[in-house]
PDB file of C-alpha atoms in Angstrom:
ATOM      1  CA  MET A   1     -52.025  75.690  38.224  1.00  0.00           C
ATOM      2  CA  ALA A   2     -49.613  76.871  35.552  1.00  0.00           C
ATOM      3  CA  ASP A   3     -50.961  77.910  32.246  1.00  0.00           C
ATOM      4  CA  PRO A   4     -50.595  75.283  29.284  1.00  0.00           C
ATOM      5  CA  ALA A   5     -48.990  77.744  27.164  1.00  0.00           C
ATOM      6  CA  GLU A   6     -45.724  77.605  29.222  1.00  0.00           C
ATOM      7  CA  GLU A   7     -45.591  73.795  29.079  1.00  0.00           C
ATOM      8  CA  ASN A   8     -45.884  74.532  24.807  1.00  0.00           C
ATOM      9  CA  VAL A   9     -42.495  76.206  24.726  1.00  0.00           C
ATOM     10  CA  ALA A  10     -39.425  74.130  23.952  1.00  0.00           C
ATOM     11  CA  SER A  11     -36.766  74.545  26.243  1.00  0.00           C
ATOM     12  CA  PRO A  12     -33.228  76.173  24.776  1.00  0.00           C
ATOM     13  CA  PRO A  13     -30.689  73.317  22.939  1.00  0.00           C
ATOM     14  CA  THR A  14     -28.137  72.810  25.654  1.00  0.00           C
ATOM     15  CA  THR A  15     -24.289  73.982  24.612  1.00  0.00           C
ATOM     16  CA  PRO A  16     -21.564  71.320  24.777  1.00  0.00           C
ATOM     17  CA  ALA A  17     -19.444  72.183  27.874  1.00  0.00           C
ATOM     18  CA  ALA A  18     -16.022  73.395  26.347  1.00  0.00           C
ATOM     19  CA  PRO A  19     -13.541  70.952  26.957  1.00  0.00           C
ATOM     20  CA  ALA A  20     -11.229  71.415  30.085  1.00  0.00           C
ATOM     21  CA  GLU A  21      -8.397  72.900  29.430  1.00  0.00           C
ATOM     22  CA  GLY A  22      -4.656  70.970  28.471  1.00  0.00           C
ATOM     23  CA  SER A  23      -6.747  68.266  27.414  1.00  0.00           C
ATOM     24  CA  SER A  24      -6.178  66.522  23.948  1.00  0.00           C
ATOM     25  CA  ASP A  25      -9.406  64.798  23.716  1.00  0.00           C
ATOM     26  CA  PRO A  26     -11.189  66.639  20.343  1.00  0.00           C
ATOM     27  CA  PRO A  27     -15.081  68.260  20.298  1.00  0.00           C
ATOM     28  CA  LEU A  28     -17.925  65.609  20.495  1.00  0.00           C
ATOM     29  CA  GLN A  29     -19.387  66.641  17.260  1.00  0.00           C
ATOM     30  CA  PRO A  30     -23.423  65.850  17.127  1.00  0.00           C
ATOM     31  CA  ALA A  31     -24.294  63.560  14.463  1.00  0.00           C
ATOM     32  CA  GLY A  32     -26.597  64.952  11.687  1.00  0.00           C
ATOM     33  CA  ASP A  33     -30.168  64.068  11.128  1.00  0.00           C
ATOM     34  CA  GLY A  34     -31.016  61.355   8.884  1.00  0.00           C
ATOM     35  CA  ALA A  35     -27.784  60.983   8.529  1.00  0.00           C
ATOM     36  CA  SER A  36     -25.541  57.995   9.721  1.00  0.00           C
ATOM     37  CA  THR A  37     -22.062  58.655   9.808  1.00  0.00           C
ATOM     38  CA  GLU A  38     -19.621  56.350   9.358  1.00  0.00           C
ATOM     39  CA  MET A  39     -17.285  54.327  11.386  1.00  0.00           C
ATOM     40  CA  VAL A  40     -13.736  54.440  10.757  1.00  0.00           C
ATOM     41  CA  SER A  41     -11.739  51.966  11.151  1.00  0.00           C
ATOM     42  CA  ALA A  42      -8.312  52.037  12.487  1.00  0.00           C
ATOM     43  CA  PRO A  43      -5.647  50.772   9.927  1.00  0.00           C
ATOM     44  CA  ALA A  44      -4.870  47.215  10.580  1.00  0.00           C
ATOM     45  CA  PRO A  45      -2.359  46.134  13.029  1.00  0.00           C
ATOM     46  CA  GLU A  46       1.693  45.875  11.196  1.00  0.00           C
ATOM     47  CA  VAL A  47       2.480  42.206  10.617  1.00  0.00           C
ATOM     48  CA  ARG A  48       5.774  41.627  11.889  1.00  0.00           C
ATOM     49  CA  SER A  49       8.675  39.032  10.457  1.00  0.00           C
ATOM     50  CA  ARG A  50       9.264  36.983  13.725  1.00  0.00           C
ATOM     51  CA  GLY A  51      13.036  37.091  12.067  1.00  0.00           C
ATOM     52  CA  PHE A  52      15.422  34.141  11.040  1.00  0.00           C
ATOM     53  CA  ARG A  53      13.697  30.277  11.136  1.00  0.00           C
ATOM     54  CA  LEU A  54      15.770  27.044  10.895  1.00  0.00           C
ATOM     55  CA  LEU A  55      12.483  24.866   9.759  1.00  0.00           C
ATOM     56  CA  GLY A  56      11.173  28.316   7.472  1.00  0.00           C
ATOM     57  CA  GLU A  57       8.443  30.775   8.500  1.00  0.00           C
ATOM     58  CA  ASP A  58       5.670  28.507   8.434  1.00  0.00           C
ATOM     59  CA  THR A  59       7.125  25.068   8.925  1.00  0.00           C
ATOM     60  CA  SER A  60       6.968  23.225  12.757  1.00  0.00           C
ATOM     61  CA  VAL A  61       8.653  20.873  14.294  1.00  0.00           C
ATOM     62  CA  HIS A  62       5.763  18.986  14.506  1.00  0.00           C
ATOM     63  CA  LYS A  63       5.457  19.193  10.439  1.00  0.00           C
ATOM     64  CA  ALA A  64       9.380  18.935   9.898  1.00  0.00           C
ATOM     65  CA  LEU A  65       9.666  15.331  11.507  1.00  0.00           C
ATOM     66  CA  GLY A  66       6.658  14.368   9.449  1.00  0.00           C
ATOM     67  CA  GLY A  67       5.089  10.871  10.632  1.00  0.00           C
ATOM     68  CA  ALA A  68       7.891  10.215  13.883  1.00  0.00           C
ATOM     69  CA  ALA A  69       6.926  13.250  15.124  1.00  0.00           C
ATOM     70  CA  ASP A  70       4.966  12.061  17.969  1.00  0.00           C
ATOM     71  CA  VAL A  71       8.059   9.779  18.857  1.00  0.00           C
ATOM     72  CA  LEU A  72      10.717  12.250  18.322  1.00  0.00           C
ATOM     73  CA  LEU A  73       8.332  15.020  20.597  1.00  0.00           C
ATOM     74  CA  TRP A  74       7.522  12.305  23.203  1.00  0.00           C
ATOM     75  CA  LYS A  75       4.432  12.441  22.338  1.00  0.00           C
ATOM     76  CA  ASP A  76       4.075   8.418  21.998  1.00  0.00           C
ATOM     77  CA  LYS A  77       5.810   7.854  25.693  1.00  0.00           C
ATOM     78  CA  LYS A  78       5.910   3.983  25.493  1.00  0.00           C
ATOM     79  CA  THR A  79       6.687   4.084  21.848  1.00  0.00           C
ATOM     80  CA  SER A  80       9.612   6.504  22.663  1.00  0.00           C
ATOM     81  CA  ALA A  81      10.972   5.027  25.975  1.00  0.00           C
ATOM     82  CA  VAL A  82      11.328   1.740  24.418  1.00  0.00           C
ATOM     83  CA  VAL A  83      13.605   3.202  21.095  1.00  0.00           C
ATOM     84  CA  ILE A  84      15.585   4.744  23.703  1.00  0.00           C
ATOM     85  CA  GLY A  85      15.972   1.822  25.443  1.00  0.00           C
ATOM     86  CA  GLY A  86      16.563  -0.344  22.803  1.00  0.00           C
ATOM     87  CA  ALA A  87      19.380   1.275  21.496  1.00  0.00           C
ATOM     88  CA  THR A  88      20.965   1.344  25.054  1.00  0.00           C
ATOM     89  CA  VAL A  89      20.653  -2.356  25.765  1.00  0.00           C
ATOM     90  CA  ILE A  90      21.941  -2.555  21.910  1.00  0.00           C
ATOM     91  CA  TRP A  91      24.982  -0.005  22.659  1.00  0.00           C
ATOM     92  CA  VAL A  92      24.962  -2.038  26.233  1.00  0.00           C
ATOM     93  CA  LEU A  93      25.334  -5.255  25.021  1.00  0.00           C
ATOM     94  CA  PHE A  94      28.240  -4.679  21.938  1.00  0.00           C
ATOM     95  CA  GLU A  95      30.676  -1.256  23.219  1.00  0.00           C
ATOM     96  CA  VAL A  96      30.532  -2.479  26.810  1.00  0.00           C
ATOM     97  CA  LEU A  97      29.708  -6.520  26.692  1.00  0.00           C
ATOM     98  CA  ASP A  98      32.549  -7.024  23.899  1.00  0.00           C
ATOM     99  CA  TYR A  99      29.847  -8.629  21.720  1.00  0.00           C
ATOM    100  CA  HIS A 100      29.351  -9.882  18.036  1.00  0.00           C
ATOM    101  CA  LEU A 101      25.837  -9.179  16.128  1.00  0.00           C
ATOM    102  CA  LEU A 102      26.371 -12.897  15.236  1.00  0.00           C
ATOM    103  CA  THR A 103      27.005 -14.440  18.319  1.00  0.00           C
ATOM    104  CA  LEU A 104      23.373 -12.512  19.996  1.00  0.00           C
ATOM    105  CA  ILE A 105      21.385 -13.547  17.040  1.00  0.00           C
ATOM    106  CA  SER A 106      22.431 -17.307  17.377  1.00  0.00           C
ATOM    107  CA  HIS A 107      21.996 -17.429  20.951  1.00  0.00           C
ATOM    108  CA  VAL A 108      18.707 -15.320  21.066  1.00  0.00           C
ATOM    109  CA  LEU A 109      17.217 -17.903  18.062  1.00  0.00           C
ATOM    110  CA  ILE A 110      18.697 -21.041  20.681  1.00  0.00           C
ATOM    111  CA  GLY A 111      16.494 -19.863  23.773  1.00  0.00           C
ATOM    112  CA  VAL A 112      13.445 -18.496  21.231  1.00  0.00           C
ATOM    113  CA  LEU A 113      13.734 -21.932  19.676  1.00  0.00           C
ATOM    114  CA  ALA A 114      14.374 -24.339  22.740  1.00  0.00           C
ATOM    115  CA  ILE A 115      11.083 -22.144  24.691  1.00  0.00           C
ATOM    116  CA  LEU A 116       8.855 -22.782  21.778  1.00  0.00           C
ATOM    117  CA  PHE A 117       9.954 -26.203  21.643  1.00  0.00           C
ATOM    118  CA  LEU A 118       9.496 -27.275  25.781  1.00  0.00           C
ATOM    119  CA  TRP A 119       6.337 -25.371  25.708  1.00  0.00           C
ATOM    120  CA  SER A 120       4.886 -26.949  22.907  1.00  0.00           C
ATOM    121  CA  LYS A 121       5.412 -30.839  24.159  1.00  0.00           C
ATOM    122  CA  ALA A 122       4.368 -29.609  27.716  1.00  0.00           C
ATOM    123  CA  THR A 123       0.714 -28.906  26.556  1.00  0.00           C
ATOM    124  CA  THR A 124       0.626 -32.669  25.529  1.00  0.00           C
ATOM    125  CA  PHE A 125       1.105 -33.284  29.105  1.00  0.00           C
ATOM    126  CA  ILE A 126      -1.451 -31.465  30.507  1.00  0.00           C
ATOM    127  CA  LYS A 127      -3.612 -31.526  27.833  1.00  0.00           C
ATOM    128  CA  LYS A 128      -3.868 -27.969  26.627  1.00  0.00           C
ATOM    129  CA  SER A 129      -3.644 -26.673  23.232  1.00  0.00           C
ATOM    130  CA  PRO A 130      -0.306 -25.744  21.790  1.00  0.00           C
ATOM    131  CA  PRO A 131       0.766 -22.124  21.447  1.00  0.00           C
ATOM    132  CA  ASP A 132      -0.456 -20.516  18.200  1.00  0.00           C
ATOM    133  CA  ILE A 133       2.623 -19.349  16.461  1.00  0.00           C
ATOM    134  CA  PRO A 134       1.407 -16.327  13.859  1.00  0.00           C
ATOM    135  CA  VAL A 135       2.630 -16.809  10.430  1.00  0.00           C
ATOM    136  CA  VAL A 136       5.612 -13.244   9.864  1.00  0.00           C
ATOM    137  CA  GLN A 137       5.481 -12.187   6.854  1.00  0.00           C
ATOM    138  CA  ILE A 138       6.599  -9.014   4.660  1.00  0.00           C
ATOM    139  CA  PRO A 139       4.067  -6.745   2.480  1.00  0.00           C
ATOM    140  CA  GLU A 140       5.737  -6.532  -0.861  1.00  0.00           C
ATOM    141  CA  ASP A 141       4.912  -2.844  -0.414  1.00  0.00           C
ATOM    142  CA  LEU A 142       6.798  -2.169   2.817  1.00  0.00           C
ATOM    143  CA  VAL A 143      10.171  -3.298   0.606  1.00  0.00           C
ATOM    144  CA  VAL A 144       8.888  -2.059  -2.811  1.00  0.00           C
ATOM    145  CA  ASN A 145       8.353   1.240  -0.986  1.00  0.00           C
ATOM    146  CA  VAL A 146      11.581   1.334   1.083  1.00  0.00           C
ATOM    147  CA  SER A 147      13.864   0.325  -1.829  1.00  0.00           C
ATOM    148  CA  ARG A 148      12.541   3.335  -3.480  1.00  0.00           C
ATOM    149  CA  ALA A 149      13.468   5.900  -0.882  1.00  0.00           C
ATOM    150  CA  LEU A 150      16.440   4.703  -0.878  1.00  0.00           C
ATOM    151  CA  CYS A 151      17.075   4.810  -4.660  1.00  0.00           C
ATOM    152  CA  ASN A 152      16.008   7.951  -4.636  1.00  0.00           C
ATOM    153  CA  ASP A 153      17.773   9.073  -1.555  1.00  0.00           C
ATOM    154  CA  ILE A 154      20.933   7.072  -3.325  1.00  0.00           C
ATOM    155  CA  ASN A 155      19.920   8.427  -6.972  1.00  0.00           C
ATOM    156  CA  ARG A 156      20.329  12.362  -5.504  1.00  0.00           C
ATOM    157  CA  ALA A 157      23.221  12.016  -3.759  1.00  0.00           C
ATOM    158  CA  VAL A 158      25.593  10.698  -6.790  1.00  0.00           C
ATOM    159  CA  HIS A 159      23.667  13.866  -8.534  1.00  0.00           C
ATOM    160  CA  LEU A 160      24.786  16.295  -5.759  1.00  0.00           C
ATOM    161  CA  PHE A 161      28.287  14.669  -5.739  1.00  0.00           C
ATOM    162  CA  ARG A 162      28.184  15.003  -9.342  1.00  0.00           C
ATOM    163  CA  GLU A 163      27.451  18.663  -9.562  1.00  0.00           C
ATOM    164  CA  ILE A 164      30.036  19.233  -6.991  1.00  0.00           C
ATOM    165  CA  ALA A 165      32.539  17.320  -8.978  1.00  0.00           C
ATOM    166  CA  MET A 166      31.520  19.664 -12.308  1.00  0.00           C
ATOM    167  CA  GLY A 167      32.466  22.855  -9.736  1.00  0.00           C
ATOM    168  CA  HIS A 168      28.912  24.449 -10.863  1.00  0.00           C
ATOM    169  CA  ASP A 169      28.511  25.566  -6.512  1.00  0.00           C
ATOM    170  CA  LEU A 170      31.409  26.148  -5.059  1.00  0.00           C
ATOM    171  CA  LYS A 171      29.490  27.310  -1.539  1.00  0.00           C
ATOM    172  CA  LYS A 172      28.025  23.992  -1.730  1.00  0.00           C
ATOM    173  CA  LEU A 173      31.468  22.476  -1.824  1.00  0.00           C
ATOM    174  CA  LEU A 174      32.326  24.270   1.039  1.00  0.00           C
ATOM    175  CA  PHE A 175      29.763  22.530   2.908  1.00  0.00           C
ATOM    176  CA  VAL A 176      30.232  18.971   1.996  1.00  0.00           C
ATOM    177  CA  ILE A 177      34.421  19.305   2.694  1.00  0.00           C
ATOM    178  CA  VAL A 178      32.757  21.214   5.987  1.00  0.00           C
ATOM    179  CA  GLY A 179      30.488  18.246   7.159  1.00  0.00           C
ATOM    180  CA  LEU A 180      32.553  15.079   5.823  1.00  0.00           C
ATOM    181  CA  TRP A 181      35.500  16.339   7.761  1.00  0.00           C
ATOM    182  CA  VAL A 182      33.604  16.529  11.109  1.00  0.00           C
ATOM    183  CA  ASN A 183      32.026  12.712  10.289  1.00  0.00           C
ATOM    184  CA  SER A 184      36.125  11.817   9.660  1.00  0.00           C
ATOM    185  CA  VAL A 185      37.004  13.285  13.498  1.00  0.00           C
ATOM    186  CA  PHE A 186      33.526  11.836  14.848  1.00  0.00           C
ATOM    187  CA  GLY A 187      34.767   8.516  13.180  1.00  0.00           C
ATOM    188  CA  SER A 188      38.351   8.131  14.744  1.00  0.00           C
ATOM    189  CA  SER A 189      36.701   8.584  17.845  1.00  0.00           C
ATOM    190  CA  CYS A 190      34.252   6.456  17.981  1.00  0.00           C
ATOM    191  CA  ASP A 191      32.960   3.244  15.600  1.00  0.00           C
ATOM    192  CA  LEU A 192      30.040   2.890  14.275  1.00  0.00           C
ATOM    193  CA  LEU A 193      26.977   1.451  16.061  1.00  0.00           C
ATOM    194  CA  THR A 194      28.358   5.099  18.886  1.00  0.00           C
ATOM    195  CA  LEU A 195      27.350   7.065  16.300  1.00  0.00           C
ATOM    196  CA  ILE A 196      24.211   5.560  15.649  1.00  0.00           C
ATOM    197  CA  TYR A 197      23.331   5.405  19.307  1.00  0.00           C
ATOM    198  CA  ILE A 198      24.877   8.960  19.775  1.00  0.00           C
ATOM    199  CA  ALA A 199      21.705   9.989  17.210  1.00  0.00           C
ATOM    200  CA  VAL A 200      19.144   7.942  18.605  1.00  0.00           C
ATOM    201  CA  LEU A 201      19.476   9.719  21.681  1.00  0.00           C
ATOM    202  CA  LEU A 202      20.242  12.989  19.433  1.00  0.00           C
ATOM    203  CA  LEU A 203      17.328  12.518  17.444  1.00  0.00           C
ATOM    204  CA  HIS A 204      14.851  12.542  20.991  1.00  0.00           C
ATOM    205  CA  THR A 205      16.498  15.762  22.576  1.00  0.00           C
ATOM    206  CA  VAL A 206      17.615  18.381  20.538  1.00  0.00           C
ATOM    207  CA  PRO A 207      14.143  18.646  18.222  1.00  0.00           C
ATOM    208  CA  ILE A 208      12.612  18.940  22.281  1.00  0.00           C
ATOM    209  CA  LEU A 209      14.030  21.430  23.112  1.00  0.00           C
ATOM    210  CA  TYR A 210      14.048  23.351  19.563  1.00  0.00           C
ATOM    211  CA  ASP A 211      10.572  23.086  19.922  1.00  0.00           C
ATOM    212  CA  LYS A 212      11.038  24.526  23.672  1.00  0.00           C
ATOM    213  CA  TYR A 213      13.122  27.597  23.157  1.00  0.00           C
ATOM    214  CA  GLN A 214      12.246  28.014  19.324  1.00  0.00           C
ATOM    215  CA  ASP A 215      13.147  31.674  19.785  1.00  0.00           C
ATOM    216  CA  LYS A 216      15.969  31.517  21.463  1.00  0.00           C
ATOM    217  CA  VAL A 217      17.570  29.633  19.703  1.00  0.00           C
ATOM    218  CA  ASP A 218      16.425  30.666  15.895  1.00  0.00           C
ATOM    219  CA  HIS A 219      18.037  33.899  17.090  1.00  0.00           C
ATOM    220  CA  PHE A 220      21.137  32.836  17.836  1.00  0.00           C
ATOM    221  CA  ALA A 221      20.975  30.730  14.744  1.00  0.00           C
ATOM    222  CA  GLY A 222      19.719  33.970  13.427  1.00  0.00           C
ATOM    223  CA  ARG A 223      23.333  35.863  13.948  1.00  0.00           C
ATOM    224  CA  ALA A 224      25.634  33.091  13.339  1.00  0.00           C
ATOM    225  CA  HIS A 225      23.368  32.590   9.860  1.00  0.00           C
ATOM    226  CA  THR A 226      23.974  35.967   9.650  1.00  0.00           C
ATOM    227  CA  GLU A 227      28.255  36.049  10.654  1.00  0.00           C
ATOM    228  CA  ALA A 228      28.615  33.623   8.350  1.00  0.00           C
ATOM    229  CA  LEU A 229      27.121  34.653   5.557  1.00  0.00           C
ATOM    230  CA  LYS A 230      29.630  37.666   5.758  1.00  0.00           C
ATOM    231  CA  GLN A 231      32.494  35.575   5.684  1.00  0.00           C
ATOM    232  CA  TYR A 232      31.685  33.740   3.121  1.00  0.00           C
ATOM    233  CA  GLU A 233      31.642  37.424   1.252  1.00  0.00           C
ATOM    234  CA  VAL A 234      34.712  38.180   2.323  1.00  0.00           C
ATOM    235  CA  LEU A 235      35.816  33.778   0.940  1.00  0.00           C
ATOM    236  CA  ASP A 236      34.130  34.581  -1.629  1.00  0.00           C
ATOM    237  CA  ALA A 237      36.162  38.255  -3.166  1.00  0.00           C
ATOM    238  CA  LYS A 238      39.526  37.130  -1.760  1.00  0.00           C
ATOM    239  CA  VAL A 239      40.035  33.302  -3.269  1.00  0.00           C
ATOM    240  CA  LEU A 240      36.919  31.922  -4.395  1.00  0.00           C
ATOM    241  CA  SER A 241      35.928  34.336  -6.988  1.00  0.00           C
ATOM    242  CA  LYS A 242      39.543  34.231  -8.284  1.00  0.00           C
ATOM    243  CA  ILE A 243      39.045  30.390  -9.024  1.00  0.00           C
ATOM    244  CA  PRO A 244      37.738  29.387 -12.424  1.00  0.00           C
ATOM    245  CA  ARG A 245      34.101  28.506 -12.425  1.00  0.00           C
ATOM    246  CA  GLY A 246      32.920  25.111 -14.542  1.00  0.00           C
ATOM    247  CA  PRO A 247      31.674  24.961 -17.915  1.00  0.00           C
ATOM    248  CA  VAL A 248      27.436  26.842 -16.731  1.00  0.00           C
ATOM    249  CA  LYS A 249      24.631  23.992 -18.034  1.00  0.00           C
ATOM    250  CA  SER A 250      22.424  25.193 -21.125  1.00  0.00           C
ATOM    251  CA  LYS A 251      19.120  24.924 -20.106  1.00  0.00           C
ATOM    252  CA  LYS A 252      16.518  22.835 -22.844  1.00  0.00           C
ATOM    253  CA  GLN A 253      13.969  25.140 -24.364  1.00  0.00           C
ATOM    254  CA  ASN A 254      11.383  23.733 -24.828  1.00  0.00           C
TER     255      ASN A 254
END
């Protein structure tokens, strides 16, 4: 039988094992009695900028398109298909078949009136109720909002034209001249209806392609933007800086 005194003898404390040779890990430190060890949090990863963005850093394609995003991004496929199909039919009628707008409107109205008239007369012979033709009224608020939006856009365009004509911003002058020159090139090769049809097709293809390949497009756009800024700085140093600027507008003091 074992001696009780030998059982009460405390065993010697174990010494931590020495780290293996070539190991870079530091030895474990024993925690102090009654002391709470504080967790040392690792430094937060640095947030990296995604670089140049055509729509801005915090603006998505859906947000930039506004209320028409579901149609232009083909979220609402039925409406998108109807818009593309209607635009194609109109373009084929006026451009391919050489139809005229007044003739088309007259023929459509003749057909609608003839069908409704014959339908109303046929119901008297078969003893059924005549067709219920709804009363169509254009809301006054819709007309006011559309006219207000057009008025604001026209006023901004006139204000921009005046600022450019006064010589306040040469960069805007160059952008406007390039844009008008591009419009003149397209206008000389095709008419207004074809341009509208091309714009409709682009609005239903470019946004969804950009949303799918946004990173690649922004990468090339950033490089093009940087190169354009370099060329503008060279042009500004050699030519634009020698052109006399317009009078600087004085800010009204409140």
